[in-house]
Amino acid sequence: MELHQWCRHIIVFLLNVWIPSCFAQTTPPARSSPTPTPQTADNPDSLKFRLSGFPRKHNEGRIEVFYKGEWGTICDDDFSLANAHVLCRQLGFVSATGWTHSAKYGKGAGKIWLDNVQCSGSERSVSVCKSRGWGNSDCTHDEDAGVICKDERLPGFVDSNVIEVQVDENRVEEVRLRPVFTTATKRMPVTEGVVEVKNKDGWAQICDIGWTPKNTHVVCGMMGFPHEKKVNKNFYKHLRKRSTEPKAKVKATRQESKIKAITKTSSKPKRGKSAAAKRLYAERQKNFFLVHSVACLGTEVHLAACPLEFNYGNATESCPGGMPAVVSCVPGPLYTQSPTMKKKLKMPPTTRLKGGAKYGEGRVEVLKGSEWGTVCDDRWNLVSASVVCREMGFGSAKEALTGASMGKGLGPIHMNEVQCTGNERSLWSCRYKNITAEDCKHTEDASVRCNVPYMGYEKTVRILGGRTRYEGRVEVLHREADGTLRWGLICGEGWGTQEAMETWYWDSSNVTDMVMSGVKCTGDEMSISQCQHHRTVNCQKAAARFAAGVICSETASDLVLNAPLVQQTTYIEDRPLHMLYCAAEEDCLSKSAASANWPYGHRRLLRFSSQIHNIGRADFRPKAGRHSWVWHACHGHYHSMDIFTHYDLMSANGTKVAEGHKASFCLEDTDCDEGVSKRYKCANFGEQGITVGCWDLYRHDIDCQWIDITDVKPGNYILQVVINPNYEVSESDFTNNAMKCNCKYDGHRIWVHNCHIGDAFSEEAEKKFEKYPGQLNNQIS
């Protein structure tokens, strides 16, 4: 028996050895998957990641990693959602929603840096996940992995996920214009100067031999300018020649004299320097020509995307017969200093940006007929985005964003699958498809971030004394009568949301004097110094603790009213006075109601429903905290804002003939878009607010949801509703807070039509709306 068992063990052992060897001889060799081991890069924080490929949106693509000076890909073997979570976080997104295999976004190039990656999902970096090791792979680029990240950024993430062309980052990292004249360095923006590129060794010049206007177009776009103009090379050659002979007394050219006259008063030169040294700034250092040939097509968004030839060896002698490349750019209307040029450059807009936190960024909206609408993000890329940016008076695009990154629009979607060549003057000149109902939703609205000119405003204002560097009291750099500069405070009296928030911060510097007061901004200014303010400081409470402060945020809410719903629900009700005691207590009736014969008689009310959407990028919350909300026993609710909306009936010339106001009965999420959860509910003294993607509905049949028109005579009027009229809560866009309708009242009935948000139509259409209220269509008999 024991011998039999021993023989059986021998047979099983032989079969285990022999059978695999037989399969090895009759089938192709299977790829081995060795046990992965944790790998650590020299410094995980030094790794760079990006998304590439086409077609894709800004939060998806082929995942590429920069390691040891070279971009490479990751193989899809053993890839998982946990891997994608780690990689998406390193790209600045909160998490992943999926991943792709088999080079769905196209095949990459160069190294395949990682293979058989196995993360648990909680790792800080993919470099600490198990894998074959850096550069150890048996894959081809047909197996490049991709990730799909949730379109929500990590708070405080600095590096943005840019849809970029493939560039050699070791060669050209940054480009700048260095002005030639000393006086020009004090003017912003710098529109003309020597092109310099930065690499690991510092700043260097480009040889201008073979330099073309297309190269200039690309550089100007990077600097934030839409167009370029020709440079007088002979003039620069003459200056270059003179700079080598500083002691020679040469008569100034006519153009040089002109420039000197223009810049004479801007600054006084220091004593002891030659005339040439005072004028010339570009020639103070020896030229180092890093690049000797550039061949841009003109549609590139970065100089590094152009074919470049680099110098080797003695680069200071590598531009025979040439000189450093100089470009001159034409600024957009916002940045030009010439009033004549501003008027010349200003054109009726057919494109606009909405919902952005800064100049040159926002949701792309285009004008079709007389109505504004959005652009779908299918095939949206940097080339098309650059056409928008230049059309708006900015430079080329640095980011082409998808997925309603700057908030969802309202109304029509005018364009889909936009494909520009980059040479178009308008987005309407590009190829595109018309929209059908199934094509796109506003969750796919396209956005841009444009290159804008550097203005140096951050050097003239600072915030100190807050809990973080994003809040504190405001200090501005003030020029005294004698020309000296010093830091001072802004008087907090009258300081509102459009200037900032009404908050106290502790002293964190020795600055104690008020240098500005009476500040009133429209919200469109580029600098606080451009806002209206007192010529002479007039501040009742001049102590430093009463200085103005701010809380800065990159995102904000954006409230808009559902205009069609107002039109659909408007009607007249004659309501008995005995049913209006609560409304009278809350000041929801016109002044004449006070002299009525209570409780007999009635008031005539214009009633309608209000559905207020938050299409912004942050929740709308009351400015006042819960401790300061006011209880109204009559209706049994808390008011979290004194005034939430204004309801007005106006004559053709804009005079109010009847008005109503509505405190926030309660701000809550009545309903939300698909996939969005409610956060705010007023019951039981709950939190109040409106979540992004949700709306608050005030039905036509609740108290104060009306205008008291008892004293209004028959005629043509304009019905206007304004949300957040006192700007108590910050929003990314206040221009869409007003809604207007044409209104005809015959003394018995009322017709309301043509309701729209205040910025939904073109300026021309709005002028006609104001001029001819009433009889605009066949809805009125």
PDB file of C-alpha atoms in Angstrom, residues 31 73-77 102-103 107-108 110 112 115 137-145:
ATOM      1  CA  ARG A  31       3.487  36.897 -21.670  1.00  0.00           C
ATOM      2  CA  THR A  73       3.102  56.115 -21.285  1.00  0.00           C
ATOM      3  CA  ILE A  74       1.728  53.376 -19.010  1.00  0.00           C
ATOM      4  CA  CYS A  75       0.795  49.909 -20.270  1.00  0.00           C
ATOM      5  CA  ASP A  76      -2.764  48.668 -19.721  1.00  0.00           C
ATOM      6  CA  ASP A  77      -1.687  45.237 -18.344  1.00  0.00           C
ATOM      7  CA  SER A 102      -5.719  49.416 -26.045  1.00  0.00           C
ATOM      8  CA  ALA A 103      -4.739  53.019 -26.819  1.00  0.00           C
ATOM      9  CA  LYS A 107      -0.842  55.584 -29.481  1.00  0.00           C
ATOM     10  CA  GLY A 108       1.765  57.503 -27.542  1.00  0.00           C
ATOM     11  CA  GLY A 110       8.723  57.346 -26.535  1.00  0.00           C
ATOM     12  CA  ILE A 112       6.554  52.960 -21.839  1.00  0.00           C
ATOM     13  CA  ASP A 115       3.793  48.089 -16.775  1.00  0.00           C
ATOM     14  CA  SER A 137       7.922  46.691 -20.020  1.00  0.00           C
ATOM     15  CA  ASP A 138       7.102  44.159 -22.730  1.00  0.00           C
ATOM     16  CA  CYS A 139       4.205  46.239 -24.138  1.00  0.00           C
ATOM     17  CA  THR A 140       3.779  48.249 -27.313  1.00  0.00           C
ATOM     18  CA  HIS A 141       2.020  51.597 -27.640  1.00  0.00           C
ATOM     19  CA  ASP A 142      -1.048  49.709 -28.895  1.00  0.00           C
ATOM     20  CA  GLU A 143      -1.616  48.982 -25.180  1.00  0.00           C
ATOM     21  CA  ASP A 144      -1.362  52.530 -23.809  1.00  0.00           C
ATOM     22  CA  ALA A 145      -3.703  53.082 -20.874  1.00  0.00           C
TER      23      ALA A 145
END
